[in-house]
Amino acid sequence: QCLQKSYRFRLLENAENRGFASGVNQGASVAKTPLLGFLNPDILWPAPQLARLQRLFMEHPESILGLALRGLAGKEERFWFGRREVTLARLFWNHFPDFGASHQSGKERVFWVSGGALFAPRALFEGLNGMDEEYFLYYEDVDFCQRAWQNGRTVYADNQAHVIHLGGKSQDSRALQKRRYRLSQERFFSKYRPFWERRILLLIRNLFGERVL
């Protein structure tokens, strides 16, 4: 109630945790604005930057936008966006240092952005039927961007607008975090990748555990 005296917002409380994608869809269903913004619970909004977002959506009204995720020390996270489609080969490549692949200053067209700080027009969000609630956590943002590309939309990453990501504060159990990541990854591969990639992914997990991919 103290916050509501200073900020106009509506708090929706659920009896159980139904996952990030479900929460996003629930919030979007009651929001009134033509532009929707989604932030993780472990995100801090550091500075006024909504004017920049407004300008970008005036230039690209049917696009998705992701803001840079930075730690408390100001360092930009490596995996807040992806320039290429998620494939089995890309999972392996992600284990190597990202030499010579620094993000350009300003906005850049990419394949996917993190749901930690994601903005999209309501019409686009509803046209894609929101986020897939079969993902409890992880990959729902990549899936959402994948469907946007398949429907002729574009995705942008903008590192001149950013948020502070506290990193993992929304989950207490490391083991549960790994399990949710694995299940979401398997769902994504079952939806979008060929059968042989899925089989190799499962084989690698069975042989080496969850440390590899």
PDB file of N, CA and C in Angstrom, residues 129-202:
ATOM      1  N   ASN A 129      -0.285 -15.185 -29.139  1.00  0.00           N
ATOM      2  CA  ASN A 129      -0.926 -15.896 -28.030  1.00  0.00           C
ATOM      3  C   ASN A 129      -0.049 -15.914 -26.778  1.00  0.00           C
ATOM      4  N   GLY A 130       0.686 -14.842 -26.587  1.00  0.00           N
ATOM      5  CA  GLY A 130       1.490 -14.714 -25.378  1.00  0.00           C
ATOM      6  C   GLY A 130       2.635 -15.697 -25.319  1.00  0.00           C
ATOM      7  N   MET A 131       3.111 -15.947 -24.116  1.00  0.00           N
ATOM      8  CA  MET A 131       4.211 -16.886 -23.929  1.00  0.00           C
ATOM      9  C   MET A 131       3.675 -18.290 -23.658  1.00  0.00           C
ATOM     10  N   ASP A 132       4.450 -19.278 -24.033  1.00  0.00           N
ATOM     11  CA  ASP A 132       4.072 -20.676 -23.869  1.00  0.00           C
ATOM     12  C   ASP A 132       4.195 -21.059 -22.390  1.00  0.00           C
ATOM     13  N   GLU A 133       3.079 -21.340 -21.743  1.00  0.00           N
ATOM     14  CA  GLU A 133       3.074 -21.623 -20.318  1.00  0.00           C
ATOM     15  C   GLU A 133       3.563 -23.018 -19.974  1.00  0.00           C
ATOM     16  N   GLU A 134       3.894 -23.820 -20.989  1.00  0.00           N
ATOM     17  CA  GLU A 134       4.512 -25.115 -20.717  1.00  0.00           C
ATOM     18  C   GLU A 134       5.947 -24.951 -20.226  1.00  0.00           C
ATOM     19  N   TYR A 135       6.528 -23.769 -20.452  1.00  0.00           N
ATOM     20  CA  TYR A 135       7.829 -23.453 -19.863  1.00  0.00           C
ATOM     21  C   TYR A 135       7.573 -22.845 -18.484  1.00  0.00           C
ATOM     22  N   PHE A 136       8.047 -23.503 -17.445  1.00  0.00           N
ATOM     23  CA  PHE A 136       7.890 -22.918 -16.114  1.00  0.00           C
ATOM     24  C   PHE A 136       8.872 -21.769 -15.944  1.00  0.00           C
ATOM     25  N   LEU A 137      10.096 -21.984 -16.383  1.00  0.00           N
ATOM     26  CA  LEU A 137      11.136 -20.964 -16.313  1.00  0.00           C
ATOM     27  C   LEU A 137      12.236 -21.359 -17.287  1.00  0.00           C
ATOM     28  N   TYR A 138      12.804 -20.377 -17.976  1.00  0.00           N
ATOM     29  CA  TYR A 138      13.849 -20.544 -18.992  1.00  0.00           C
ATOM     30  C   TYR A 138      13.247 -20.928 -20.346  1.00  0.00           C
ATOM     31  N   TYR A 139      13.804 -20.340 -21.375  1.00  0.00           N
ATOM     32  CA  TYR A 139      13.487 -20.607 -22.782  1.00  0.00           C
ATOM     33  C   TYR A 139      12.134 -20.066 -23.217  1.00  0.00           C
ATOM     34  N   GLU A 140      11.288 -19.587 -22.302  1.00  0.00           N
ATOM     35  CA  GLU A 140      10.023 -19.013 -22.758  1.00  0.00           C
ATOM     36  C   GLU A 140      10.264 -17.754 -23.572  1.00  0.00           C
ATOM     37  N   ASP A 141      11.336 -17.019 -23.265  1.00  0.00           N
ATOM     38  CA  ASP A 141      11.666 -15.817 -24.023  1.00  0.00           C
ATOM     39  C   ASP A 141      12.218 -16.157 -25.405  1.00  0.00           C
ATOM     40  N   VAL A 142      13.078 -17.182 -25.475  1.00  0.00           N
ATOM     41  CA  VAL A 142      13.616 -17.614 -26.767  1.00  0.00           C
ATOM     42  C   VAL A 142      12.494 -18.145 -27.651  1.00  0.00           C
ATOM     43  N   ASP A 143      11.590 -18.909 -27.069  1.00  0.00           N
ATOM     44  CA  ASP A 143      10.436 -19.437 -27.796  1.00  0.00           C
ATOM     45  C   ASP A 143       9.571 -18.299 -28.338  1.00  0.00           C
ATOM     46  N   PHE A 144       9.331 -17.289 -27.505  1.00  0.00           N
ATOM     47  CA  PHE A 144       8.511 -16.152 -27.912  1.00  0.00           C
ATOM     48  C   PHE A 144       9.140 -15.425 -29.101  1.00  0.00           C
ATOM     49  N   CYS A 145      10.440 -15.199 -29.037  1.00  0.00           N
ATOM     50  CA  CYS A 145      11.139 -14.528 -30.141  1.00  0.00           C
ATOM     51  C   CYS A 145      11.164 -15.394 -31.390  1.00  0.00           C
ATOM     52  N   GLN A 146      11.315 -16.695 -31.217  1.00  0.00           N
ATOM     53  CA  GLN A 146      11.310 -17.616 -32.358  1.00  0.00           C
ATOM     54  C   GLN A 146       9.988 -17.512 -33.109  1.00  0.00           C
ATOM     55  N   ARG A 147       8.887 -17.505 -32.376  1.00  0.00           N
ATOM     56  CA  ARG A 147       7.569 -17.408 -33.009  1.00  0.00           C
ATOM     57  C   ARG A 147       7.368 -16.042 -33.665  1.00  0.00           C
ATOM     58  N   ALA A 148       7.968 -15.007 -33.076  1.00  0.00           N
ATOM     59  CA  ALA A 148       7.875 -13.683 -33.689  1.00  0.00           C
ATOM     60  C   ALA A 148       8.556 -13.678 -35.055  1.00  0.00           C
ATOM     61  N   TRP A 149       9.756 -14.240 -35.124  1.00  0.00           N
ATOM     62  CA  TRP A 149      10.455 -14.313 -36.409  1.00  0.00           C
ATOM     63  C   TRP A 149       9.660 -15.132 -37.424  1.00  0.00           C
ATOM     64  N   GLN A 150       9.088 -16.224 -36.969  1.00  0.00           N
ATOM     65  CA  GLN A 150       8.311 -17.072 -37.872  1.00  0.00           C
ATOM     66  C   GLN A 150       7.083 -16.350 -38.414  1.00  0.00           C
ATOM     67  N   ASN A 151       6.637 -15.329 -37.699  1.00  0.00           N
ATOM     68  CA  ASN A 151       5.472 -14.546 -38.135  1.00  0.00           C
ATOM     69  C   ASN A 151       5.867 -13.210 -38.752  1.00  0.00           C
ATOM     70  N   GLY A 152       7.113 -13.097 -39.193  1.00  0.00           N
ATOM     71  CA  GLY A 152       7.549 -11.913 -39.922  1.00  0.00           C
ATOM     72  C   GLY A 152       7.870 -10.706 -39.069  1.00  0.00           C
ATOM     73  N   ARG A 153       8.052 -10.872 -37.763  1.00  0.00           N
ATOM     74  CA  ARG A 153       8.412  -9.767 -36.883  1.00  0.00           C
ATOM     75  C   ARG A 153       9.919  -9.766 -36.636  1.00  0.00           C
ATOM     76  N   THR A 154      10.408  -8.696 -36.056  1.00  0.00           N
ATOM     77  CA  THR A 154      11.837  -8.583 -35.790  1.00  0.00           C
ATOM     78  C   THR A 154      12.084  -8.397 -34.288  1.00  0.00           C
ATOM     79  N   VAL A 155      13.322  -8.679 -33.891  1.00  0.00           N
ATOM     80  CA  VAL A 155      13.722  -8.584 -32.486  1.00  0.00           C
ATOM     81  C   VAL A 155      14.958  -7.708 -32.407  1.00  0.00           C
ATOM     82  N   TYR A 156      14.974  -6.778 -31.464  1.00  0.00           N
ATOM     83  CA  TYR A 156      16.113  -5.883 -31.292  1.00  0.00           C
ATOM     84  C   TYR A 156      16.656  -5.976 -29.868  1.00  0.00           C
ATOM     85  N   ALA A 157      17.966  -5.865 -29.764  1.00  0.00           N
ATOM     86  CA  ALA A 157      18.644  -5.715 -28.475  1.00  0.00           C
ATOM     87  C   ALA A 157      19.217  -4.307 -28.424  1.00  0.00           C
ATOM     88  N   ASP A 158      19.086  -3.661 -27.277  1.00  0.00           N
ATOM     89  CA  ASP A 158      19.560  -2.281 -27.138  1.00  0.00           C
ATOM     90  C   ASP A 158      20.381  -2.162 -25.858  1.00  0.00           C
ATOM     91  N   ASN A 159      21.710  -2.004 -25.992  1.00  0.00           N
ATOM     92  CA  ASN A 159      22.554  -1.946 -24.792  1.00  0.00           C
ATOM     93  C   ASN A 159      22.741  -0.531 -24.264  1.00  0.00           C
ATOM     94  N   GLN A 160      22.138   0.457 -24.904  1.00  0.00           N
ATOM     95  CA  GLN A 160      22.181   1.812 -24.344  1.00  0.00           C
ATOM     96  C   GLN A 160      21.050   2.033 -23.345  1.00  0.00           C
ATOM     97  N   ALA A 161      20.093   1.127 -23.339  1.00  0.00           N
ATOM     98  CA  ALA A 161      19.088   1.059 -22.275  1.00  0.00           C
ATOM     99  C   ALA A 161      19.365  -0.237 -21.524  1.00  0.00           C
ATOM    100  N   HIS A 162      19.403  -0.187 -20.205  1.00  0.00           N
ATOM    101  CA  HIS A 162      19.781  -1.381 -19.454  1.00  0.00           C
ATOM    102  C   HIS A 162      19.082  -1.439 -18.111  1.00  0.00           C
ATOM    103  N   VAL A 163      19.143  -2.613 -17.506  1.00  0.00           N
ATOM    104  CA  VAL A 163      18.652  -2.820 -16.152  1.00  0.00           C
ATOM    105  C   VAL A 163      19.746  -3.528 -15.360  1.00  0.00           C
ATOM    106  N   ILE A 164      19.616  -3.510 -14.038  1.00  0.00           N
ATOM    107  CA  ILE A 164      20.540  -4.214 -13.168  1.00  0.00           C
ATOM    108  C   ILE A 164      19.936  -5.565 -12.807  1.00  0.00           C
ATOM    109  N   HIS A 165      20.668  -6.623 -13.123  1.00  0.00           N
ATOM    110  CA  HIS A 165      20.188  -7.983 -12.847  1.00  0.00           C
ATOM    111  C   HIS A 165      20.947  -8.528 -11.642  1.00  0.00           C
ATOM    112  N   LEU A 166      20.217  -8.817 -10.568  1.00  0.00           N
ATOM    113  CA  LEU A 166      20.854  -9.317  -9.350  1.00  0.00           C
ATOM    114  C   LEU A 166      21.296 -10.767  -9.496  1.00  0.00           C
ATOM    115  N   GLY A 167      20.697 -11.492 -10.428  1.00  0.00           N
ATOM    116  CA  GLY A 167      21.187 -12.819 -10.787  1.00  0.00           C
ATOM    117  C   GLY A 167      20.825 -13.923  -9.822  1.00  0.00           C
ATOM    118  N   GLY A 168      19.789 -14.695 -10.156  1.00  0.00           N
ATOM    119  CA  GLY A 168      19.443 -15.866  -9.381  1.00  0.00           C
ATOM    120  C   GLY A 168      18.740 -15.602  -8.062  1.00  0.00           C
ATOM    121  N   LYS A 169      18.391 -14.368  -7.768  1.00  0.00           N
ATOM    122  CA  LYS A 169      17.744 -14.058  -6.488  1.00  0.00           C
ATOM    123  C   LYS A 169      16.291 -14.533  -6.444  1.00  0.00           C
ATOM    124  N   SER A 170      15.741 -14.882  -7.602  1.00  0.00           N
ATOM    125  CA  SER A 170      14.354 -15.340  -7.620  1.00  0.00           C
ATOM    126  C   SER A 170      14.243 -16.830  -7.312  1.00  0.00           C
ATOM    127  N   GLN A 171      15.399 -17.531  -7.164  1.00  0.00           N
ATOM    128  CA  GLN A 171      15.381 -18.955  -6.868  1.00  0.00           C
ATOM    129  C   GLN A 171      16.400 -19.262  -5.774  1.00  0.00           C
ATOM    130  N   ASP A 172      16.013 -20.143  -4.851  1.00  0.00           N
ATOM    131  CA  ASP A 172      16.896 -20.500  -3.757  1.00  0.00           C
ATOM    132  C   ASP A 172      17.652 -21.804  -4.022  1.00  0.00           C
ATOM    133  N   SER A 173      17.029 -22.714  -4.750  1.00  0.00           N
ATOM    134  CA  SER A 173      17.600 -24.036  -4.956  1.00  0.00           C
ATOM    135  C   SER A 173      18.345 -24.116  -6.281  1.00  0.00           C
ATOM    136  N   ARG A 174      19.643 -24.370  -6.213  1.00  0.00           N
ATOM    137  CA  ARG A 174      20.446 -24.519  -7.427  1.00  0.00           C
ATOM    138  C   ARG A 174      20.048 -25.778  -8.193  1.00  0.00           C
ATOM    139  N   ALA A 175      19.744 -26.858  -7.459  1.00  0.00           N
ATOM    140  CA  ALA A 175      19.347 -28.102  -8.101  1.00  0.00           C
ATOM    141  C   ALA A 175      18.030 -27.934  -8.850  1.00  0.00           C
ATOM    142  N   LEU A 176      17.074 -27.235  -8.234  1.00  0.00           N
ATOM    143  CA  LEU A 176      15.786 -26.998  -8.888  1.00  0.00           C
ATOM    144  C   LEU A 176      15.962 -26.100 -10.104  1.00  0.00           C
ATOM    145  N   GLN A 177      16.851 -25.127 -10.004  1.00  0.00           N
ATOM    146  CA  GLN A 177      17.130 -24.239 -11.122  1.00  0.00           C
ATOM    147  C   GLN A 177      17.648 -25.032 -12.322  1.00  0.00           C
ATOM    148  N   LYS A 178      18.582 -25.960 -12.078  1.00  0.00           N
ATOM    149  CA  LYS A 178      19.133 -26.788 -13.160  1.00  0.00           C
ATOM    150  C   LYS A 178      18.065 -27.682 -13.769  1.00  0.00           C
ATOM    151  N   ARG A 179      17.214 -28.246 -12.930  1.00  0.00           N
ATOM    152  CA  ARG A 179      16.164 -29.133 -13.432  1.00  0.00           C
ATOM    153  C   ARG A 179      15.180 -28.369 -14.309  1.00  0.00           C
ATOM    154  N   ARG A 180      14.788 -27.183 -13.883  1.00  0.00           N
ATOM    155  CA  ARG A 180      13.856 -26.387 -14.681  1.00  0.00           C
ATOM    156  C   ARG A 180      14.484 -25.970 -16.002  1.00  0.00           C
ATOM    157  N   TYR A 181      15.766 -25.632 -15.961  1.00  0.00           N
ATOM    158  CA  TYR A 181      16.457 -25.274 -17.202  1.00  0.00           C
ATOM    159  C   TYR A 181      16.472 -26.462 -18.165  1.00  0.00           C
ATOM    160  N   ARG A 182      16.801 -27.642 -17.661  1.00  0.00           N
ATOM    161  CA  ARG A 182      16.866 -28.830 -18.515  1.00  0.00           C
ATOM    162  C   ARG A 182      15.510 -29.137 -19.142  1.00  0.00           C
ATOM    163  N   LEU A 183      14.448 -29.092 -18.346  1.00  0.00           N
ATOM    164  CA  LEU A 183      13.117 -29.390 -18.864  1.00  0.00           C
ATOM    165  C   LEU A 183      12.689 -28.381 -19.927  1.00  0.00           C
ATOM    166  N   SER A 184      12.989 -27.116 -19.697  1.00  0.00           N
ATOM    167  CA  SER A 184      12.622 -26.088 -20.677  1.00  0.00           C
ATOM    168  C   SER A 184      13.431 -26.234 -21.958  1.00  0.00           C
ATOM    169  N   GLN A 185      14.707 -26.551 -21.812  1.00  0.00           N
ATOM    170  CA  GLN A 185      15.546 -26.748 -22.981  1.00  0.00           C
ATOM    171  C   GLN A 185      15.046 -27.919 -23.813  1.00  0.00           C
ATOM    172  N   GLU A 186      14.655 -28.999 -23.163  1.00  0.00           N
ATOM    173  CA  GLU A 186      14.148 -30.164 -23.879  1.00  0.00           C
ATOM    174  C   GLU A 186      12.836 -29.832 -24.590  1.00  0.00           C
ATOM    175  N   ARG A 187      11.993 -29.031 -23.966  1.00  0.00           N
ATOM    176  CA  ARG A 187      10.746 -28.646 -24.627  1.00  0.00           C
ATOM    177  C   ARG A 187      11.021 -27.801 -25.865  1.00  0.00           C
ATOM    178  N   PHE A 188      11.947 -26.853 -25.734  1.00  0.00           N
ATOM    179  CA  PHE A 188      12.267 -26.013 -26.879  1.00  0.00           C
ATOM    180  C   PHE A 188      12.776 -26.858 -28.045  1.00  0.00           C
ATOM    181  N   PHE A 189      13.678 -27.786 -27.767  1.00  0.00           N
ATOM    182  CA  PHE A 189      14.233 -28.619 -28.834  1.00  0.00           C
ATOM    183  C   PHE A 189      13.168 -29.537 -29.429  1.00  0.00           C
ATOM    184  N   SER A 190      12.207 -29.972 -28.621  1.00  0.00           N
ATOM    185  CA  SER A 190      11.145 -30.820 -29.152  1.00  0.00           C
ATOM    186  C   SER A 190      10.210 -30.039 -30.072  1.00  0.00           C
ATOM    187  N   LYS A 191      10.099 -28.708 -29.859  1.00  0.00           N
ATOM    188  CA  LYS A 191       9.220 -27.880 -30.684  1.00  0.00           C
ATOM    189  C   LYS A 191       9.875 -27.428 -31.982  1.00  0.00           C
ATOM    190  N   TYR A 192      11.179 -27.137 -31.936  1.00  0.00           N
ATOM    191  CA  TYR A 192      11.785 -26.420 -33.054  1.00  0.00           C
ATOM    192  C   TYR A 192      12.972 -27.112 -33.728  1.00  0.00           C
ATOM    193  N   ARG A 193      13.582 -28.092 -33.077  1.00  0.00           N
ATOM    194  CA  ARG A 193      14.783 -28.673 -33.640  1.00  0.00           C
ATOM    195  C   ARG A 193      14.508 -30.075 -34.179  1.00  0.00           C
ATOM    196  N   PRO A 194      15.314 -30.534 -35.154  1.00  0.00           N
ATOM    197  CA  PRO A 194      15.102 -31.866 -35.727  1.00  0.00           C
ATOM    198  C   PRO A 194      15.301 -32.977 -34.689  1.00  0.00           C
ATOM    199  N   PHE A 195      14.730 -34.129 -35.011  1.00  0.00           N
ATOM    200  CA  PHE A 195      14.747 -35.252 -34.083  1.00  0.00           C
ATOM    201  C   PHE A 195      16.160 -35.633 -33.678  1.00  0.00           C
ATOM    202  N   TRP A 196      17.102 -35.657 -34.629  1.00  0.00           N
ATOM    203  CA  TRP A 196      18.460 -36.112 -34.315  1.00  0.00           C
ATOM    204  C   TRP A 196      19.152 -35.179 -33.319  1.00  0.00           C
ATOM    205  N   GLU A 197      18.870 -33.881 -33.385  1.00  0.00           N
ATOM    206  CA  GLU A 197      19.455 -32.955 -32.414  1.00  0.00           C
ATOM    207  C   GLU A 197      18.924 -33.253 -31.016  1.00  0.00           C
ATOM    208  N   ARG A 198      17.643 -33.522 -30.918  1.00  0.00           N
ATOM    209  CA  ARG A 198      17.064 -33.844 -29.618  1.00  0.00           C
ATOM    210  C   ARG A 198      17.668 -35.115 -29.043  1.00  0.00           C
ATOM    211  N   ARG A 199      17.863 -36.125 -29.889  1.00  0.00           N
ATOM    212  CA  ARG A 199      18.424 -37.383 -29.417  1.00  0.00           C
ATOM    213  C   ARG A 199      19.860 -37.198 -28.935  1.00  0.00           C
ATOM    214  N   ILE A 200      20.649 -36.425 -29.658  1.00  0.00           N
ATOM    215  CA  ILE A 200      22.036 -36.196 -29.249  1.00  0.00           C
ATOM    216  C   ILE A 200      22.083 -35.416 -27.942  1.00  0.00           C
ATOM    217  N   LEU A 201      21.198 -34.426 -27.809  1.00  0.00           N
ATOM    218  CA  LEU A 201      21.146 -33.638 -26.579  1.00  0.00           C
ATOM    219  C   LEU A 201      20.866 -34.532 -25.375  1.00  0.00           C
ATOM    220  N   LEU A 202      19.893 -35.432 -25.494  1.00  0.00           N
ATOM    221  CA  LEU A 202      19.555 -36.337 -24.397  1.00  0.00           C
ATOM    222  C   LEU A 202      20.684 -37.320 -24.132  1.00  0.00           C
TER     223      LEU A 202
END
